Amino acid sequence: MRGLSRTSLAEVEERFNAAAGSADLGTLSDELFAITDLLDREHGLRRALSDPSRPAEQKAQTLRVLLEGKVSDAALATAEAAVSARWSRAGDLSDVLERLGVTAAAAEAEGQRKLDDVEDELFRFGRIVAANPELRRALADASAPAEGKQQLLQNLLGGKVAASTLRLITQLAVHPRGRNLEGGLEEFGHLVAQQRQRLVAVVRSAVALTEEQKQRLSAWLRGSYGRDVHLNVEVDPRVLGGFSVRIGDEIIDTTIVGRIEEVRRRLAG
């Protein structure tokens, strides 16, 4: 997600965590997404609520007038904390609320023991979209009504994926916020993984890995990085021998092509 002030983000996350403890997390996620969308539409309101020269209590009061009785106490408390913080640009306010909407959805999935499912489903749907230009066009069409996209996703995914997965994919399709769908799915996947402070590794292999191979690779990566690592395995017949692993900007390449490139680099050096 876009760069945010770590101090301000930590303060808002602390308020969010306190408010979310007794909240319906699915509802909280939907409401934070709705507030995000409101601020994205109403540029004047967003500028006013993120203006660092205005007193925090004044901004919080403006928000209460708009939202009190229309959203849950948890969503209102989180939004008040966000408008009371100091951000480097007006867009940061919307970004942090969307980020916390994703966090609420991830917490909902974790409470239902479906966090792994959500990570896998976001990854797999990204691959489905990448392989299906017609579906990508339908979901990326800015002129298509939101209700049509929501119905399309409900028909495709309803009852087949976790509720949190459908919630997150719908947010990205209906309110892309300047992102393409595949990039948004990857971004949300990383935020979901942070629910357990895990890294996400994209593994490319010519053949599907066995469960034993996945466990060995996960253990090796955990030992190397000092954190749990969630594996998103992509089967790609074009991979020649071995496999490659990408964690953020770092690539561990054990493929034949990767080894040939390494030899070439050494010879060139």
Short mmCIF file of C-alpha atoms in Angstrom, two decimals:
data_model
loop_
_atom_site.label_atom_id
_atom_site.label_comp_id
_atom_site.label_asym_id
_atom_site.label_seq_id
_atom_site.Cartn_x
_atom_site.Cartn_y
_atom_site.Cartn_z
CA MET A 1 0.00 0.00 0.00
CA ARG A 2 1.11 3.57 -0.54
CA GLY A 3 3.64 5.05 1.86
CA LEU A 4 2.12 6.21 5.15
CA SER A 5 3.57 7.92 8.22
CA ARG A 6 4.48 5.03 10.51
CA THR A 7 3.84 7.05 13.65
CA SER A 8 0.39 8.18 12.55
CA LEU A 9 -0.48 4.71 11.25
CA ALA A 10 0.54 3.09 14.54
CA GLU A 11 -1.67 5.50 16.49
CA VAL A 12 -4.70 4.80 14.32
CA GLU A 13 -4.07 1.03 14.35
CA GLU A 14 -3.99 1.12 18.16
CA ARG A 15 -7.42 2.79 18.23
CA PHE A 16 -8.69 0.38 15.59
CA ASN A 17 -7.52 -2.66 17.58
CA ALA A 18 -9.27 -1.39 20.70
CA ALA A 19 -12.50 -0.67 18.80
CA ALA A 20 -12.47 -3.92 16.83
CA GLY A 21 -12.28 -6.18 19.88
CA SER A 22 -16.05 -6.51 20.28
CA ALA A 23 -17.11 -5.54 16.75
CA ASP A 24 -18.57 -7.60 13.94
CA LEU A 25 -15.43 -7.63 11.81
CA GLY A 26 -17.16 -8.23 8.50
CA THR A 27 -19.44 -5.26 9.08
CA LEU A 28 -16.49 -3.16 10.26
CA SER A 29 -14.59 -3.99 7.09
CA ASP A 30 -17.54 -3.03 4.89
CA GLU A 31 -18.05 0.23 6.76
CA LEU A 32 -14.39 1.25 6.56
CA PHE A 33 -14.45 0.54 2.83
CA ALA A 34 -17.62 2.64 2.52
CA ILE A 35 -15.98 5.57 4.36
CA THR A 36 -12.94 5.22 2.11
CA ASP A 37 -15.15 5.39 -0.95
CA LEU A 38 -16.97 8.44 0.42
CA LEU A 39 -13.71 10.32 0.93
CA ASP A 40 -12.47 9.32 -2.52
CA ARG A 41 -15.64 10.74 -4.09
CA GLU A 42 -15.87 13.89 -1.98
CA HIS A 43 -12.50 15.55 -2.53
CA GLY A 44 -13.41 18.70 -0.62
CA LEU A 45 -14.46 16.68 2.41
CA ARG A 46 -11.27 14.63 2.29
CA ARG A 47 -9.11 17.76 2.12
CA ALA A 48 -10.97 19.31 5.03
CA LEU A 49 -10.66 16.20 7.20
CA SER A 50 -6.96 15.75 6.44
CA ASP A 51 -5.98 19.43 6.74
CA PRO A 52 -3.16 19.54 9.34
CA SER A 53 -3.95 23.18 10.16
CA ARG A 54 -7.42 22.33 11.48
CA PRO A 55 -7.77 21.17 15.12
CA ALA A 56 -8.15 17.40 15.46
CA GLU A 57 -11.31 17.69 17.56
CA GLN A 58 -12.92 19.94 14.96
CA LYS A 59 -12.27 17.37 12.26
CA ALA A 60 -13.53 14.55 14.46
CA GLN A 61 -16.71 16.52 15.19
CA THR A 62 -17.32 17.05 11.47
CA LEU A 63 -16.98 13.33 10.92
CA ARG A 64 -19.35 12.52 13.79
CA VAL A 65 -22.02 14.79 12.33
CA LEU A 66 -21.73 12.93 9.02
CA LEU A 67 -21.51 9.36 10.23
CA GLU A 68 -22.97 8.99 13.73
CA GLY A 69 -25.88 6.58 13.64
CA LYS A 70 -24.98 5.47 10.12
CA VAL A 71 -22.01 3.24 10.95
CA SER A 72 -21.00 1.14 13.95
CA ASP A 73 -19.24 2.63 16.95
CA ALA A 74 -16.09 0.73 15.99
CA ALA A 75 -16.02 2.21 12.47
CA LEU A 76 -16.71 5.70 13.79
CA ALA A 77 -13.97 5.45 16.44
CA THR A 78 -11.47 4.22 13.84
CA ALA A 79 -12.39 6.99 11.39
CA GLU A 80 -12.16 9.63 14.13
CA ALA A 81 -8.66 8.43 14.99
CA ALA A 82 -7.71 8.62 11.32
CA VAL A 83 -8.93 12.19 10.81
CA SER A 84 -7.27 13.26 14.07
CA ALA A 85 -3.85 12.00 12.93
CA ARG A 86 -1.43 13.99 10.80
CA TRP A 87 -0.84 12.81 7.23
CA SER A 88 1.62 14.05 4.63
CA ARG A 89 -1.06 14.21 1.92
CA ALA A 90 -4.85 14.17 1.75
CA GLY A 91 -4.93 10.76 0.05
CA ASP A 92 -3.26 9.12 3.04
CA LEU A 93 -6.51 9.40 5.00
CA SER A 94 -8.40 7.24 2.50
CA ASP A 95 -5.46 4.84 2.22
CA VAL A 96 -5.27 4.13 5.94
CA LEU A 97 -9.02 3.53 6.21
CA GLU A 98 -8.93 1.09 3.32
CA ARG A 99 -5.90 -0.62 4.84
CA LEU A 100 -7.80 -1.10 8.10
CA GLY A 101 -10.79 -2.39 6.16
CA VAL A 102 -8.51 -5.10 4.77
CA THR A 103 -7.15 -5.78 8.26
CA ALA A 104 -10.70 -6.20 9.60
CA ALA A 105 -11.50 -8.67 6.83
CA ALA A 106 -8.29 -10.59 7.57
CA ALA A 107 -9.11 -10.66 11.29
CA GLU A 108 -12.58 -11.97 10.44
CA ALA A 109 -10.99 -14.77 8.38
CA GLU A 110 -8.50 -15.57 11.14
CA GLY A 111 -11.33 -15.86 13.67
CA GLN A 112 -13.04 -18.33 11.33
CA ARG A 113 -9.75 -20.22 10.79
CA LYS A 114 -9.84 -19.27 7.11
CA LEU A 115 -6.89 -16.91 6.87
CA ASP A 116 -4.87 -19.38 4.79
CA ASP A 117 -7.87 -19.85 2.52
CA VAL A 118 -8.18 -16.10 1.94
CA GLU A 119 -4.51 -15.76 1.04
CA ASP A 120 -4.70 -18.67 -1.38
CA GLU A 121 -7.98 -17.51 -2.91
CA LEU A 122 -6.73 -13.98 -3.55
CA PHE A 123 -3.64 -15.39 -5.24
CA ARG A 124 -5.59 -17.89 -7.34
CA PHE A 125 -8.15 -15.31 -8.41
CA GLY A 126 -5.32 -13.06 -9.57
CA ARG A 127 -4.07 -15.86 -11.79
CA ILE A 128 -7.58 -16.50 -13.10
CA VAL A 129 -7.97 -12.83 -14.02
CA ALA A 130 -4.54 -12.77 -15.67
CA ALA A 131 -5.52 -15.78 -17.82
CA ASN A 132 -9.00 -14.50 -18.71
CA PRO A 133 -8.94 -11.19 -20.65
CA GLU A 134 -12.74 -11.09 -20.94
CA LEU A 135 -13.18 -11.34 -17.18
CA ARG A 136 -10.47 -8.73 -16.63
CA ARG A 137 -12.18 -6.32 -19.02
CA ALA A 138 -15.56 -6.83 -17.34
CA LEU A 139 -14.18 -6.13 -13.88
CA ALA A 140 -11.95 -3.25 -15.00
CA ASP A 141 -14.65 -1.46 -17.01
CA ALA A 142 -15.01 1.93 -15.29
CA SER A 143 -18.35 2.54 -17.03
CA ALA A 144 -19.91 -0.71 -15.75
CA PRO A 145 -22.32 -0.22 -12.82
CA ALA A 146 -21.09 -1.36 -9.41
CA GLU A 147 -24.14 -3.59 -8.97
CA GLY A 148 -23.26 -5.48 -12.15
CA LYS A 149 -19.70 -6.18 -10.96
CA GLN A 150 -20.95 -7.23 -7.54
CA GLN A 151 -23.44 -9.64 -9.11
CA LEU A 152 -20.81 -11.04 -11.46
CA LEU A 153 -18.46 -11.75 -8.56
CA GLN A 154 -21.29 -13.23 -6.49
CA ASN A 155 -22.16 -15.57 -9.35
CA LEU A 156 -18.52 -16.56 -9.84
CA LEU A 157 -17.37 -16.83 -6.24
CA GLY A 158 -20.39 -16.93 -3.92
CA GLY A 159 -20.24 -20.05 -1.76
CA LYS A 160 -16.90 -21.05 -3.31
CA VAL A 161 -14.56 -18.75 -1.39
CA ALA A 162 -14.43 -17.33 2.13
CA ALA A 163 -16.69 -14.36 2.81
CA SER A 164 -13.60 -12.23 3.50
CA THR A 165 -12.15 -13.14 0.10
CA LEU A 166 -15.31 -12.08 -1.72
CA ARG A 167 -15.42 -8.86 0.31
CA LEU A 168 -11.84 -7.94 -0.62
CA ILE A 169 -12.15 -8.83 -4.31
CA THR A 170 -15.39 -6.86 -4.56
CA GLN A 171 -13.74 -3.79 -3.04
CA LEU A 172 -10.94 -3.96 -5.59
CA ALA A 173 -13.24 -4.50 -8.56
CA VAL A 174 -15.82 -1.86 -7.64
CA HIS A 175 -13.38 0.71 -6.20
CA PRO A 176 -9.98 0.13 -7.85
CA ARG A 177 -8.59 3.48 -6.61
CA GLY A 178 -6.17 3.76 -9.52
CA ARG A 179 -4.89 0.17 -9.32
CA ASN A 180 -5.23 -2.64 -11.81
CA LEU A 181 -6.99 -5.67 -10.39
CA GLU A 182 -3.97 -7.99 -10.35
CA GLY A 183 -1.85 -5.40 -8.54
CA GLY A 184 -4.62 -4.76 -6.04
CA LEU A 185 -5.00 -8.46 -5.31
CA GLU A 186 -1.27 -8.75 -4.65
CA GLU A 187 -1.37 -5.67 -2.39
CA PHE A 188 -4.30 -7.00 -0.39
CA GLY A 189 -2.65 -10.42 -0.21
CA HIS A 190 0.37 -8.89 1.49
CA LEU A 191 -1.84 -7.02 3.95
CA VAL A 192 -3.73 -10.21 4.77
CA ALA A 193 -0.44 -12.02 5.37
CA GLN A 194 0.57 -9.33 7.86
CA GLN A 195 -2.30 -10.47 10.08
CA ARG A 196 0.14 -13.07 11.37
CA GLN A 197 3.25 -11.08 10.49
CA ARG A 198 4.14 -13.50 7.75
CA LEU A 199 6.04 -12.99 4.55
CA VAL A 200 4.53 -14.02 1.21
CA ALA A 201 6.64 -16.06 -1.21
CA VAL A 202 5.59 -16.61 -4.81
CA VAL A 203 7.03 -19.97 -5.94
CA ARG A 204 7.25 -20.83 -9.64
CA SER A 205 7.80 -24.47 -10.48
CA ALA A 206 7.33 -26.63 -13.57
CA VAL A 207 5.31 -29.15 -11.53
CA ALA A 208 3.11 -28.91 -8.46
CA LEU A 209 5.04 -29.23 -5.20
CA THR A 210 4.12 -32.03 -2.83
CA GLU A 211 3.01 -31.20 0.70
CA GLU A 212 6.34 -32.50 2.00
CA GLN A 213 8.25 -30.23 -0.41
CA LYS A 214 6.13 -27.24 0.64
CA GLN A 215 6.79 -27.97 4.31
CA ARG A 216 10.55 -28.29 3.74
CA LEU A 217 10.64 -25.08 1.71
CA SER A 218 8.55 -23.23 4.31
CA ALA A 219 10.86 -24.43 7.10
CA TRP A 220 13.97 -23.36 5.18
CA LEU A 221 12.53 -19.92 4.40
CA ARG A 222 11.37 -19.49 8.01
CA GLY A 223 14.90 -20.27 9.19
CA SER A 224 16.37 -17.87 6.65
CA TYR A 225 14.05 -14.94 7.31
CA GLY A 226 13.17 -15.52 10.96
CA ARG A 227 9.45 -15.28 10.19
CA ASP A 228 6.71 -17.56 8.91
CA VAL A 229 6.40 -17.50 5.13
CA HIS A 230 3.17 -18.21 3.26
CA LEU A 231 3.74 -20.00 -0.07
CA ASN A 232 1.77 -19.08 -3.19
CA VAL A 233 2.77 -21.81 -5.64
CA GLU A 234 2.41 -21.09 -9.36
CA VAL A 235 2.83 -24.06 -11.71
CA ASP A 236 4.51 -22.88 -14.91
CA PRO A 237 5.59 -25.53 -17.46
CA ARG A 238 8.02 -23.01 -18.94
CA VAL A 239 10.23 -23.29 -15.84
CA LEU A 240 13.23 -25.42 -16.76
CA GLY A 241 14.30 -27.48 -13.75
CA GLY A 242 14.16 -26.46 -10.11
CA PHE A 243 12.01 -23.56 -9.02
CA SER A 244 12.20 -19.86 -8.23
CA VAL A 245 11.00 -18.04 -5.13
CA ARG A 246 10.17 -14.33 -4.98
CA ILE A 247 9.77 -12.56 -1.64
CA GLY A 248 9.20 -8.87 -2.21
CA ASP A 249 12.05 -7.70 -4.45
CA GLU A 250 14.28 -10.67 -3.63
CA ILE A 251 14.44 -13.67 -5.96
CA ILE A 252 15.90 -17.08 -5.10
CA ASP A 253 16.33 -18.87 -8.42
CA THR A 254 17.28 -22.57 -8.59
CA THR A 255 16.03 -23.13 -12.16
CA ILE A 256 18.34 -24.16 -14.98
CA VAL A 257 17.80 -20.77 -16.60
CA GLY A 258 18.66 -19.07 -13.33
CA ARG A 259 21.87 -21.06 -12.94
CA ILE A 260 22.88 -20.31 -16.55
CA GLU A 261 22.33 -16.59 -15.94
CA GLU A 262 24.43 -16.79 -12.76
CA VAL A 263 27.31 -18.42 -14.72
CA ARG A 264 27.01 -15.73 -17.39
CA ARG A 265 27.23 -13.00 -14.76
CA ARG A 266 30.31 -14.58 -13.22
CA LEU A 267 32.00 -14.94 -16.60
CA ALA A 268 31.17 -11.34 -17.50
CA GLY A 269 32.63 -10.20 -14.18
#
